[in-house]
Amino acid sequence: MLPTLLRLVAAIVLAVLTATTAPAQCSDPAMPQGGFAIASAIDQAVTYSDAYRTRADVRWPTTAPGPCGWPMLVLVHGWPANKNGQVAVVAAEYAALGYVTVAYDVRGQGSAIALNPGRGTTLMALAEWIDLFEVMEWAEQQWPTLIDFQRIGVTGISQGGAHSWAAAAWSGRTPPPNSRRSAPFPVVRAVAPTVMVPSHTEAATFGGTAFVDSWAGMSYAPPNTNFALDANFQSVMRSFVLADDTAGMRAWMLADPGRDFVPLLATSTTATLVTMAWLDESMPADPSLRALASMPASTPKRVLLTTGNHGTPTNA
């Protein structure tokens, strides 16, 4: 999880979330040396608007917040994983810096597998983006006096990076027609995607020229302790793999409403700090650089190029 790097990301995102608070009376308590003591609520039950269930961990400083509450940071784990392990460690570190942190098991992973037999993930598509925003709303409803809902940030690595990009793209917008939600999404002030390009569609199909090897494997994988795929989605994946039709899969993914959101980034006002491994074979830096360049000049943005993750040497 690159914990040292994520501490740097935390400091920058916290500065952005603090700076975007308009009223002066919303200032946060001064952080003591060594950080705040924290409290937590672990394995909280979350039920989405489509009755899908998962578990979430929430952590916050024990010091009383300022008049508007603490900024909230949602941490999304990589694929396939869960909210425990290093995510929990980093979430606690963020909470000690002055956030309410929320980490949850993404659809089709972690606790959600057993909680939802026969239902799985569509791999970073509209269902997962709606889940992300509904987790924010759930936390605000549960802890309204602790959370400043005007200061929301999202960060994560790999799969979590895709969610971070999606949060920037869909912030404050109305989703495309779907059976779950027509209301606009909450506004997200800052995101920090790590080692993930904005378009999972292009990454999965190398722009329609080849399959990423993991996709070929997932198209045949039965439900297991690591992940469960949506059956219909997996069946379509398999049909393209069998036909060796990467261009067809790319077109199908691009046509899936809400899945590919790159055009939305051109008008995003969400502050974006991107970290990419510059030698990453499957997630090169160039698509992220192009996405940042497409964003409005007034949108705060920065890229940090490093090594590590997705098969490249680490810089430990």
PDB file of C-alpha atoms in Angstrom:
ATOM      1  CA  MET A   1       0.000   0.000   0.000  1.00  0.00           C
ATOM      2  CA  LEU A   2       3.008   2.335  -0.053  1.00  0.00           C
ATOM      3  CA  PRO A   3       2.242   3.646   3.470  1.00  0.00           C
ATOM      4  CA  THR A   4       4.901   6.389   3.431  1.00  0.00           C
ATOM      5  CA  LEU A   5       3.597   7.717   0.127  1.00  0.00           C
ATOM      6  CA  LEU A   6       0.027   7.595   1.399  1.00  0.00           C
ATOM      7  CA  ARG A   7       1.034   9.677   4.417  1.00  0.00           C
ATOM      8  CA  LEU A   8       2.238  12.321   1.968  1.00  0.00           C
ATOM      9  CA  VAL A   9      -1.002  12.003   0.021  1.00  0.00           C
ATOM     10  CA  ALA A  10      -2.941  12.385   3.273  1.00  0.00           C
ATOM     11  CA  ALA A  11      -1.164  15.605   4.136  1.00  0.00           C
ATOM     12  CA  ILE A  12      -1.844  17.108   0.700  1.00  0.00           C
ATOM     13  CA  VAL A  13      -5.488  15.990   0.578  1.00  0.00           C
ATOM     14  CA  LEU A  14      -6.094  17.287   4.110  1.00  0.00           C
ATOM     15  CA  ALA A  15      -4.651  20.647   3.060  1.00  0.00           C
ATOM     16  CA  VAL A  16      -7.002  20.756   0.056  1.00  0.00           C
ATOM     17  CA  LEU A  17     -10.046  19.776   2.113  1.00  0.00           C
ATOM     18  CA  THR A  18      -9.174  22.389   4.699  1.00  0.00           C
ATOM     19  CA  ALA A  19      -8.634  25.079   2.083  1.00  0.00           C
ATOM     20  CA  THR A  20     -11.991  24.382   0.417  1.00  0.00           C
ATOM     21  CA  THR A  21     -13.945  25.134   3.575  1.00  0.00           C
ATOM     22  CA  ALA A  22     -15.564  28.503   2.916  1.00  0.00           C
ATOM     23  CA  PRO A  23     -16.790  29.748   6.321  1.00  0.00           C
ATOM     24  CA  ALA A  24     -14.013  30.753   8.719  1.00  0.00           C
ATOM     25  CA  GLN A  25     -15.978  29.326  11.648  1.00  0.00           C
ATOM     26  CA  CYS A  26     -15.493  25.820  10.218  1.00  0.00           C
ATOM     27  CA  SER A  27     -11.831  25.625  11.227  1.00  0.00           C
ATOM     28  CA  ASP A  28     -10.625  22.356  12.729  1.00  0.00           C
ATOM     29  CA  PRO A  29      -9.016  21.900  16.163  1.00  0.00           C
ATOM     30  CA  ALA A  30      -5.233  22.154  16.171  1.00  0.00           C
ATOM     31  CA  MET A  31      -3.611  18.744  15.802  1.00  0.00           C
ATOM     32  CA  PRO A  32      -1.431  17.814  18.790  1.00  0.00           C
ATOM     33  CA  GLN A  33       2.104  16.577  18.242  1.00  0.00           C
ATOM     34  CA  GLY A  34       1.864  12.920  17.312  1.00  0.00           C
ATOM     35  CA  GLY A  35      -1.709  13.260  16.049  1.00  0.00           C
ATOM     36  CA  PHE A  36      -5.153  12.895  17.576  1.00  0.00           C
ATOM     37  CA  ALA A  37      -6.261   9.913  19.666  1.00  0.00           C
ATOM     38  CA  ILE A  38      -8.917   8.052  17.674  1.00  0.00           C
ATOM     39  CA  ALA A  39     -12.092   6.051  18.200  1.00  0.00           C
ATOM     40  CA  SER A  40     -13.606   3.529  15.812  1.00  0.00           C
ATOM     41  CA  ALA A  41     -16.737   1.643  14.821  1.00  0.00           C
ATOM     42  CA  ILE A  42     -15.694  -1.591  13.109  1.00  0.00           C
ATOM     43  CA  ASP A  43     -17.726  -3.890  10.849  1.00  0.00           C
ATOM     44  CA  GLN A  44     -20.739  -1.636  10.622  1.00  0.00           C
ATOM     45  CA  ALA A  45     -23.583  -2.978   8.463  1.00  0.00           C
ATOM     46  CA  VAL A  46     -24.275  -1.018   5.276  1.00  0.00           C
ATOM     47  CA  THR A  47     -27.183  -1.757   2.944  1.00  0.00           C
ATOM     48  CA  TYR A  48     -27.268  -0.125  -0.476  1.00  0.00           C
ATOM     49  CA  SER A  49     -30.338   1.046  -2.376  1.00  0.00           C
ATOM     50  CA  ASP A  50     -30.441  -2.258  -4.299  1.00  0.00           C
ATOM     51  CA  ALA A  51     -30.449  -4.244  -1.004  1.00  0.00           C
ATOM     52  CA  TYR A  52     -26.821  -5.291  -1.471  1.00  0.00           C
ATOM     53  CA  ARG A  53     -25.004  -5.510   1.867  1.00  0.00           C
ATOM     54  CA  THR A  54     -21.450  -4.869   2.982  1.00  0.00           C
ATOM     55  CA  ARG A  55     -19.411  -3.896   6.054  1.00  0.00           C
ATOM     56  CA  ALA A  56     -17.596  -0.648   6.781  1.00  0.00           C
ATOM     57  CA  ASP A  57     -15.091   0.612   9.358  1.00  0.00           C
ATOM     58  CA  VAL A  58     -15.308   4.213  10.549  1.00  0.00           C
ATOM     59  CA  ARG A  59     -12.590   5.964  12.557  1.00  0.00           C
ATOM     60  CA  TRP A  60     -12.425   9.514  13.917  1.00  0.00           C
ATOM     61  CA  PRO A  61     -10.493  11.739  16.356  1.00  0.00           C
ATOM     62  CA  THR A  62     -11.737  11.590  19.930  1.00  0.00           C
ATOM     63  CA  THR A  63     -11.235  15.368  20.159  1.00  0.00           C
ATOM     64  CA  ALA A  64     -14.474  17.251  19.558  1.00  0.00           C
ATOM     65  CA  PRO A  65     -14.573  18.584  15.984  1.00  0.00           C
ATOM     66  CA  GLY A  66     -14.984  22.197  14.957  1.00  0.00           C
ATOM     67  CA  PRO A  67     -18.478  23.606  14.357  1.00  0.00           C
ATOM     68  CA  CYS A  68     -18.782  21.981  10.928  1.00  0.00           C
ATOM     69  CA  GLY A  69     -17.328  18.562  11.778  1.00  0.00           C
ATOM     70  CA  TRP A  70     -14.241  16.759  10.537  1.00  0.00           C
ATOM     71  CA  PRO A  71     -13.478  16.301   6.833  1.00  0.00           C
ATOM     72  CA  MET A  72     -14.354  12.784   5.661  1.00  0.00           C
ATOM     73  CA  LEU A  73     -11.962  10.597   3.686  1.00  0.00           C
ATOM     74  CA  VAL A  74     -13.187   7.386   2.040  1.00  0.00           C
ATOM     75  CA  LEU A  75     -10.479   4.762   1.482  1.00  0.00           C
ATOM     76  CA  VAL A  76     -11.098   2.116  -1.176  1.00  0.00           C
ATOM     77  CA  HIS A  77      -9.028  -1.064  -1.247  1.00  0.00           C
ATOM     78  CA  GLY A  78      -7.367  -2.700  -4.244  1.00  0.00           C
ATOM     79  CA  TRP A  79      -8.523  -5.727  -6.263  1.00  0.00           C
ATOM     80  CA  PRO A  80      -9.294  -8.272  -4.977  1.00  0.00           C
ATOM     81  CA  ALA A  81      -9.001  -7.414  -1.304  1.00  0.00           C
ATOM     82  CA  ASN A  82     -10.942  -6.002   1.640  1.00  0.00           C
ATOM     83  CA  LYS A  83     -11.000  -3.175   4.164  1.00  0.00           C
ATOM     84  CA  ASN A  84      -8.649  -4.908   6.569  1.00  0.00           C
ATOM     85  CA  GLY A  85      -4.866  -5.173   6.649  1.00  0.00           C
ATOM     86  CA  GLN A  86      -2.916  -2.214   5.326  1.00  0.00           C
ATOM     87  CA  VAL A  87      -6.090  -0.274   4.482  1.00  0.00           C
ATOM     88  CA  ALA A  88      -7.042  -0.374   8.160  1.00  0.00           C
ATOM     89  CA  VAL A  89      -3.574   0.822   9.171  1.00  0.00           C
ATOM     90  CA  VAL A  90      -3.671   3.749   6.762  1.00  0.00           C
ATOM     91  CA  ALA A  91      -7.267   4.618   7.719  1.00  0.00           C
ATOM     92  CA  ALA A  92      -6.161   4.877  11.350  1.00  0.00           C
ATOM     93  CA  GLU A  93      -3.248   7.109  10.339  1.00  0.00           C
ATOM     94  CA  TYR A  94      -5.597   9.413   8.435  1.00  0.00           C
ATOM     95  CA  ALA A  95      -7.994   9.587  11.395  1.00  0.00           C
ATOM     96  CA  ALA A  96      -5.104  10.632  13.634  1.00  0.00           C
ATOM     97  CA  LEU A  97      -4.420  13.477  11.188  1.00  0.00           C
ATOM     98  CA  GLY A  98      -7.927  14.866  11.616  1.00  0.00           C
ATOM     99  CA  TYR A  99     -10.302  12.956   9.337  1.00  0.00           C
ATOM    100  CA  VAL A 100     -13.337  10.793   9.771  1.00  0.00           C
ATOM    101  CA  THR A 101     -12.192   7.826   7.689  1.00  0.00           C
ATOM    102  CA  VAL A 102     -14.473   5.278   6.065  1.00  0.00           C
ATOM    103  CA  ALA A 103     -13.168   1.994   4.643  1.00  0.00           C
ATOM    104  CA  TYR A 104     -15.569  -0.605   3.249  1.00  0.00           C
ATOM    105  CA  ASP A 105     -15.608  -3.918   1.421  1.00  0.00           C
ATOM    106  CA  VAL A 106     -16.227  -3.254  -2.260  1.00  0.00           C
ATOM    107  CA  ARG A 107     -19.036  -5.151  -3.968  1.00  0.00           C
ATOM    108  CA  GLY A 108     -18.078  -8.766  -4.623  1.00  0.00           C
ATOM    109  CA  GLN A 109     -15.128  -8.722  -2.218  1.00  0.00           C
ATOM    110  CA  GLY A 110     -14.383  -9.195   1.463  1.00  0.00           C
ATOM    111  CA  SER A 111     -17.413  -9.589   3.718  1.00  0.00           C
ATOM    112  CA  ALA A 112     -19.762  -8.759   0.831  1.00  0.00           C
ATOM    113  CA  ILE A 113     -19.200 -12.186  -0.762  1.00  0.00           C
ATOM    114  CA  ALA A 114     -20.863 -14.143   2.059  1.00  0.00           C
ATOM    115  CA  LEU A 115     -23.440 -11.437   2.725  1.00  0.00           C
ATOM    116  CA  ASN A 116     -24.736 -11.534  -0.860  1.00  0.00           C
ATOM    117  CA  PRO A 117     -24.715 -15.114  -2.215  1.00  0.00           C
ATOM    118  CA  GLY A 118     -25.176 -15.217  -5.961  1.00  0.00           C
ATOM    119  CA  ARG A 119     -24.490 -11.502  -6.400  1.00  0.00           C
ATOM    120  CA  GLY A 120     -21.142 -10.096  -7.466  1.00  0.00           C
ATOM    121  CA  THR A 121     -19.252  -7.141  -8.839  1.00  0.00           C
ATOM    122  CA  THR A 122     -19.423  -5.685 -12.342  1.00  0.00           C
ATOM    123  CA  LEU A 123     -15.784  -4.593 -11.959  1.00  0.00           C
ATOM    124  CA  MET A 124     -15.624  -0.841 -11.542  1.00  0.00           C
ATOM    125  CA  ALA A 125     -18.830   0.257 -13.229  1.00  0.00           C
ATOM    126  CA  LEU A 126     -21.893   2.348 -12.332  1.00  0.00           C
ATOM    127  CA  ALA A 127     -23.033  -0.053  -9.597  1.00  0.00           C
ATOM    128  CA  GLU A 128     -19.712   0.365  -7.811  1.00  0.00           C
ATOM    129  CA  TRP A 129     -19.715   4.155  -8.248  1.00  0.00           C
ATOM    130  CA  ILE A 130     -23.224   4.384  -6.749  1.00  0.00           C
ATOM    131  CA  ASP A 131     -22.032   2.203  -3.858  1.00  0.00           C
ATOM    132  CA  LEU A 132     -19.157   4.627  -3.214  1.00  0.00           C
ATOM    133  CA  PHE A 133     -21.412   7.656  -2.959  1.00  0.00           C
ATOM    134  CA  GLU A 134     -24.014   5.799  -0.913  1.00  0.00           C
ATOM    135  CA  VAL A 135     -21.302   4.858   1.594  1.00  0.00           C
ATOM    136  CA  MET A 136     -20.597   8.585   1.996  1.00  0.00           C
ATOM    137  CA  GLU A 137     -24.281   9.303   2.606  1.00  0.00           C
ATOM    138  CA  TRP A 138     -24.594   6.385   5.008  1.00  0.00           C
ATOM    139  CA  ALA A 139     -21.673   7.657   7.100  1.00  0.00           C
ATOM    140  CA  GLU A 140     -23.077  11.180   7.197  1.00  0.00           C
ATOM    141  CA  GLN A 141     -26.450   9.847   8.348  1.00  0.00           C
ATOM    142  CA  GLN A 142     -24.850   7.740  11.075  1.00  0.00           C
ATOM    143  CA  TRP A 143     -22.425  10.409  12.370  1.00  0.00           C
ATOM    144  CA  PRO A 144     -23.955  13.772  11.353  1.00  0.00           C
ATOM    145  CA  THR A 145     -22.232  15.811  14.074  1.00  0.00           C
ATOM    146  CA  LEU A 146     -18.792  14.337  13.352  1.00  0.00           C
ATOM    147  CA  ILE A 147     -18.703  14.744   9.570  1.00  0.00           C
ATOM    148  CA  ASP A 148     -18.476  17.915   7.502  1.00  0.00           C
ATOM    149  CA  PHE A 149     -20.304  16.767   4.382  1.00  0.00           C
ATOM    150  CA  GLN A 150     -18.943  19.754   2.486  1.00  0.00           C
ATOM    151  CA  ARG A 151     -15.418  18.312   2.764  1.00  0.00           C
ATOM    152  CA  ILE A 152     -15.226  14.835   1.275  1.00  0.00           C
ATOM    153  CA  GLY A 153     -12.139  13.168  -0.146  1.00  0.00           C
ATOM    154  CA  VAL A 154     -11.542   9.757  -1.736  1.00  0.00           C
ATOM    155  CA  THR A 155      -8.289   7.855  -2.062  1.00  0.00           C
ATOM    156  CA  GLY A 156      -7.250   4.326  -2.941  1.00  0.00           C
ATOM    157  CA  ILE A 157      -4.804   2.174  -4.800  1.00  0.00           C
ATOM    158  CA  SER A 158      -5.440   0.256  -8.055  1.00  0.00           C
ATOM    159  CA  GLN A 159      -9.182  -0.566  -7.846  1.00  0.00           C
ATOM    160  CA  GLY A 160      -9.387   2.143  -5.195  1.00  0.00           C
ATOM    161  CA  GLY A 161      -7.674   4.470  -7.631  1.00  0.00           C
ATOM    162  CA  ALA A 162     -10.442   3.823 -10.154  1.00  0.00           C
ATOM    163  CA  HIS A 163     -12.987   4.756  -7.491  1.00  0.00           C
ATOM    164  CA  SER A 164     -11.026   7.931  -6.777  1.00  0.00           C
ATOM    165  CA  TRP A 165     -11.066   8.952 -10.452  1.00  0.00           C
ATOM    166  CA  ALA A 166     -14.790   8.121 -10.584  1.00  0.00           C
ATOM    167  CA  ALA A 167     -15.428  10.310  -7.542  1.00  0.00           C
ATOM    168  CA  ALA A 168     -13.767  13.247  -9.319  1.00  0.00           C
ATOM    169  CA  ALA A 169     -15.710  12.611 -12.525  1.00  0.00           C
ATOM    170  CA  TRP A 170     -19.147  12.048 -10.968  1.00  0.00           C
ATOM    171  CA  SER A 171     -18.865  14.572  -8.106  1.00  0.00           C
ATOM    172  CA  GLY A 172     -22.148  16.487  -7.824  1.00  0.00           C
ATOM    173  CA  ARG A 173     -23.498  15.025 -11.062  1.00  0.00           C
ATOM    174  CA  THR A 174     -26.663  13.073 -11.798  1.00  0.00           C
ATOM    175  CA  PRO A 175     -25.984   9.456 -12.795  1.00  0.00           C
ATOM    176  CA  PRO A 176     -27.176   8.066 -16.124  1.00  0.00           C
ATOM    177  CA  PRO A 177     -30.590   6.348 -16.016  1.00  0.00           C
ATOM    178  CA  ASN A 178     -30.518   3.333 -13.717  1.00  0.00           C
ATOM    179  CA  SER A 179     -32.792   1.397 -11.373  1.00  0.00           C
ATOM    180  CA  ARG A 180     -31.182   2.667  -8.173  1.00  0.00           C
ATOM    181  CA  ARG A 181     -30.619   6.399  -8.173  1.00  0.00           C
ATOM    182  CA  SER A 182     -31.694   9.580  -9.923  1.00  0.00           C
ATOM    183  CA  ALA A 183     -30.513  12.118  -7.328  1.00  0.00           C
ATOM    184  CA  PRO A 184     -27.182  13.916  -7.847  1.00  0.00           C
ATOM    185  CA  PHE A 185     -24.126  12.426  -6.155  1.00  0.00           C
ATOM    186  CA  PRO A 186     -22.462  14.202  -3.207  1.00  0.00           C
ATOM    187  CA  VAL A 187     -19.765  16.718  -4.064  1.00  0.00           C
ATOM    188  CA  VAL A 188     -16.212  15.427  -3.583  1.00  0.00           C
ATOM    189  CA  ARG A 189     -13.582  18.119  -2.977  1.00  0.00           C
ATOM    190  CA  ALA A 190     -10.358  16.133  -3.380  1.00  0.00           C
ATOM    191  CA  VAL A 191      -9.226  12.734  -4.666  1.00  0.00           C
ATOM    192  CA  ALA A 192      -5.901  10.908  -4.690  1.00  0.00           C
ATOM    193  CA  PRO A 193      -5.924   7.946  -7.125  1.00  0.00           C
ATOM    194  CA  THR A 194      -2.841   5.735  -6.922  1.00  0.00           C
ATOM    195  CA  VAL A 195      -1.414   3.523  -9.737  1.00  0.00           C
ATOM    196  CA  MET A 196      -4.681   3.513 -11.687  1.00  0.00           C
ATOM    197  CA  VAL A 197      -5.507   5.057 -15.050  1.00  0.00           C
ATOM    198  CA  PRO A 198      -8.857   6.861 -15.431  1.00  0.00           C
ATOM    199  CA  SER A 199     -10.254   4.432 -18.041  1.00  0.00           C
ATOM    200  CA  HIS A 200     -10.472   0.850 -16.838  1.00  0.00           C
ATOM    201  CA  THR A 201     -11.958   0.067 -20.247  1.00  0.00           C
ATOM    202  CA  GLU A 202      -8.796   1.033 -22.090  1.00  0.00           C
ATOM    203  CA  ALA A 203      -6.540  -0.613 -19.512  1.00  0.00           C
ATOM    204  CA  ALA A 204      -8.421  -3.920 -19.604  1.00  0.00           C
ATOM    205  CA  THR A 205      -8.291  -4.151 -23.392  1.00  0.00           C
ATOM    206  CA  PHE A 206      -5.090  -2.215 -24.150  1.00  0.00           C
ATOM    207  CA  GLY A 207      -7.185   0.155 -26.235  1.00  0.00           C
ATOM    208  CA  GLY A 208      -8.961  -2.741 -27.955  1.00  0.00           C
ATOM    209  CA  THR A 209      -5.790  -4.535 -29.041  1.00  0.00           C
ATOM    210  CA  ALA A 210      -5.235  -7.235 -26.376  1.00  0.00           C
ATOM    211  CA  PHE A 211      -6.639  -8.709 -23.175  1.00  0.00           C
ATOM    212  CA  VAL A 212      -4.962  -8.126 -19.852  1.00  0.00           C
ATOM    213  CA  ASP A 213      -4.136 -11.671 -18.706  1.00  0.00           C
ATOM    214  CA  SER A 214      -6.115 -11.305 -15.482  1.00  0.00           C
ATOM    215  CA  TRP A 215      -9.278 -10.608 -17.467  1.00  0.00           C
ATOM    216  CA  ALA A 216      -8.975 -13.878 -19.332  1.00  0.00           C
ATOM    217  CA  GLY A 217      -8.618 -15.689 -16.022  1.00  0.00           C
ATOM    218  CA  MET A 218     -11.490 -13.849 -14.327  1.00  0.00           C
ATOM    219  CA  SER A 219     -13.856 -14.671 -17.167  1.00  0.00           C
ATOM    220  CA  TYR A 220     -13.663 -18.343 -16.092  1.00  0.00           C
ATOM    221  CA  ALA A 221     -13.160 -17.944 -12.334  1.00  0.00           C
ATOM    222  CA  PRO A 222     -15.868 -19.415 -10.082  1.00  0.00           C
ATOM    223  CA  PRO A 223     -16.918 -17.494  -6.961  1.00  0.00           C
ATOM    224  CA  ASN A 224     -14.143 -17.847  -4.401  1.00  0.00           C
ATOM    225  CA  THR A 225     -12.907 -16.380  -1.148  1.00  0.00           C
ATOM    226  CA  ASN A 226     -11.266 -13.438  -2.965  1.00  0.00           C
ATOM    227  CA  PHE A 227     -13.976 -12.201  -5.311  1.00  0.00           C
ATOM    228  CA  ALA A 228     -17.363 -12.947  -6.849  1.00  0.00           C
ATOM    229  CA  LEU A 229     -18.287 -11.532 -10.258  1.00  0.00           C
ATOM    230  CA  ASP A 230     -21.765 -10.682 -11.457  1.00  0.00           C
ATOM    231  CA  ALA A 231     -22.822 -13.753 -13.440  1.00  0.00           C
ATOM    232  CA  ASN A 232     -24.159 -11.870 -16.465  1.00  0.00           C
ATOM    233  CA  PHE A 233     -21.120  -9.621 -16.611  1.00  0.00           C
ATOM    234  CA  GLN A 234     -18.781 -12.621 -16.404  1.00  0.00           C
ATOM    235  CA  SER A 235     -20.686 -14.437 -19.150  1.00  0.00           C
ATOM    236  CA  VAL A 236     -20.258 -11.503 -21.523  1.00  0.00           C
ATOM    237  CA  MET A 237     -16.575 -11.240 -20.591  1.00  0.00           C
ATOM    238  CA  ARG A 238     -16.118 -14.917 -21.432  1.00  0.00           C
ATOM    239  CA  SER A 239     -17.830 -14.569 -24.795  1.00  0.00           C
ATOM    240  CA  PHE A 240     -15.379 -11.863 -25.891  1.00  0.00           C
ATOM    241  CA  VAL A 241     -12.393 -13.861 -24.650  1.00  0.00           C
ATOM    242  CA  LEU A 242     -13.567 -16.969 -26.519  1.00  0.00           C
ATOM    243  CA  ALA A 243     -14.013 -14.908 -29.679  1.00  0.00           C
ATOM    244  CA  ASP A 244     -10.626 -13.213 -29.164  1.00  0.00           C
ATOM    245  CA  ASP A 245     -12.541  -9.984 -29.701  1.00  0.00           C
ATOM    246  CA  THR A 246     -10.799  -7.279 -27.697  1.00  0.00           C
ATOM    247  CA  ALA A 247     -12.212  -4.493 -29.865  1.00  0.00           C
ATOM    248  CA  GLY A 248     -15.702  -5.831 -29.205  1.00  0.00           C
ATOM    249  CA  MET A 249     -15.110  -5.913 -25.448  1.00  0.00           C
ATOM    250  CA  ARG A 250     -13.796  -2.358 -25.540  1.00  0.00           C
ATOM    251  CA  ALA A 251     -16.882  -1.166 -27.430  1.00  0.00           C
ATOM    252  CA  TRP A 252     -19.174  -3.044 -25.036  1.00  0.00           C
ATOM    253  CA  MET A 253     -17.516  -1.511 -21.971  1.00  0.00           C
ATOM    254  CA  LEU A 254     -17.597   1.996 -23.444  1.00  0.00           C
ATOM    255  CA  ALA A 255     -21.310   1.583 -24.166  1.00  0.00           C
ATOM    256  CA  ASP A 256     -22.082   0.498 -20.583  1.00  0.00           C
ATOM    257  CA  PRO A 257     -23.733   3.632 -19.071  1.00  0.00           C
ATOM    258  CA  GLY A 258     -21.581   5.195 -16.392  1.00  0.00           C
ATOM    259  CA  ARG A 259     -18.660   2.779 -16.578  1.00  0.00           C
ATOM    260  CA  ASP A 260     -16.253   4.936 -18.546  1.00  0.00           C
ATOM    261  CA  PHE A 261     -16.252   8.521 -17.305  1.00  0.00           C
ATOM    262  CA  VAL A 262     -13.115  10.042 -18.875  1.00  0.00           C
ATOM    263  CA  PRO A 263     -15.052  12.751 -20.809  1.00  0.00           C
ATOM    264  CA  LEU A 264     -16.519  14.015 -17.511  1.00  0.00           C
ATOM    265  CA  LEU A 265     -13.058  14.812 -16.167  1.00  0.00           C
ATOM    266  CA  ALA A 266     -12.767  17.643 -18.689  1.00  0.00           C
ATOM    267  CA  THR A 267     -15.195  19.669 -16.545  1.00  0.00           C
ATOM    268  CA  SER A 268     -14.306  18.307 -13.105  1.00  0.00           C
ATOM    269  CA  THR A 269     -13.526  20.833 -10.375  1.00  0.00           C
ATOM    270  CA  THR A 270     -12.321  18.211  -7.886  1.00  0.00           C
ATOM    271  CA  ALA A 271      -8.724  18.673  -6.724  1.00  0.00           C
ATOM    272  CA  THR A 272      -6.786  15.655  -8.004  1.00  0.00           C
ATOM    273  CA  LEU A 273      -3.445  14.277  -6.869  1.00  0.00           C
ATOM    274  CA  VAL A 274      -2.393  11.281  -9.000  1.00  0.00           C
ATOM    275  CA  THR A 275       0.399   8.867  -8.137  1.00  0.00           C
ATOM    276  CA  MET A 276       1.573   6.570 -10.946  1.00  0.00           C
ATOM    277  CA  ALA A 277       4.344   3.995 -11.210  1.00  0.00           C
ATOM    278  CA  TRP A 278       6.151   5.203 -14.309  1.00  0.00           C
ATOM    279  CA  LEU A 279       7.328   1.699 -15.295  1.00  0.00           C
ATOM    280  CA  ASP A 280       3.938   0.035 -14.691  1.00  0.00           C
ATOM    281  CA  GLU A 281       3.314  -2.254 -17.668  1.00  0.00           C
ATOM    282  CA  SER A 282      -0.468  -2.448 -17.315  1.00  0.00           C
ATOM    283  CA  MET A 283      -1.173   1.045 -15.947  1.00  0.00           C
ATOM    284  CA  PRO A 284       1.207   3.494 -17.670  1.00  0.00           C
ATOM    285  CA  ALA A 285       1.348   7.125 -16.628  1.00  0.00           C
ATOM    286  CA  ASP A 286       0.418   8.705 -19.976  1.00  0.00           C
ATOM    287  CA  PRO A 287      -3.405   8.229 -19.758  1.00  0.00           C
ATOM    288  CA  SER A 288      -3.414   9.882 -16.334  1.00  0.00           C
ATOM    289  CA  LEU A 289      -1.312  12.766 -17.638  1.00  0.00           C
ATOM    290  CA  ARG A 290      -3.754  13.251 -20.525  1.00  0.00           C
ATOM    291  CA  ALA A 291      -6.716  13.205 -18.150  1.00  0.00           C
ATOM    292  CA  LEU A 292      -5.121  15.822 -15.911  1.00  0.00           C
ATOM    293  CA  ALA A 293      -4.309  17.982 -18.937  1.00  0.00           C
ATOM    294  CA  SER A 294      -7.961  17.825 -20.025  1.00  0.00           C
ATOM    295  CA  MET A 295      -9.231  19.167 -16.692  1.00  0.00           C
ATOM    296  CA  PRO A 296     -10.021  22.886 -16.335  1.00  0.00           C
ATOM    297  CA  ALA A 297      -7.032  25.114 -15.672  1.00  0.00           C
ATOM    298  CA  SER A 298      -8.659  26.259 -12.438  1.00  0.00           C
ATOM    299  CA  THR A 299      -8.905  22.703 -11.037  1.00  0.00           C
ATOM    300  CA  PRO A 300      -6.022  21.966  -8.619  1.00  0.00           C
ATOM    301  CA  LYS A 301      -4.085  18.972  -9.947  1.00  0.00           C
ATOM    302  CA  ARG A 302      -0.729  17.334  -9.573  1.00  0.00           C
ATOM    303  CA  VAL A 303       0.948  14.086 -10.565  1.00  0.00           C
ATOM    304  CA  LEU A 304       3.607  12.192  -8.621  1.00  0.00           C
ATOM    305  CA  LEU A 305       5.611   9.644 -10.640  1.00  0.00           C
ATOM    306  CA  THR A 306       7.307   6.885  -8.676  1.00  0.00           C
ATOM    307  CA  THR A 307       7.931   3.143  -8.816  1.00  0.00           C
ATOM    308  CA  GLY A 308       6.248   0.178  -7.216  1.00  0.00           C
ATOM    309  CA  ASN A 309       3.037  -1.855  -7.620  1.00  0.00           C
ATOM    310  CA  HIS A 310       1.592  -3.644 -10.643  1.00  0.00           C
ATOM    311  CA  GLY A 311       4.761  -5.635 -11.180  1.00  0.00           C
ATOM    312  CA  THR A 312       7.373  -2.874 -11.111  1.00  0.00           C
ATOM    313  CA  PRO A 313      10.330  -2.557  -8.724  1.00  0.00           C
ATOM    314  CA  THR A 314       9.564  -0.854  -5.430  1.00  0.00           C
ATOM    315  CA  ASN A 315      11.405   2.163  -4.131  1.00  0.00           C
ATOM    316  CA  ALA A 316      11.499   0.945  -0.518  1.00  0.00           C
TER     317      ALA A 316
END
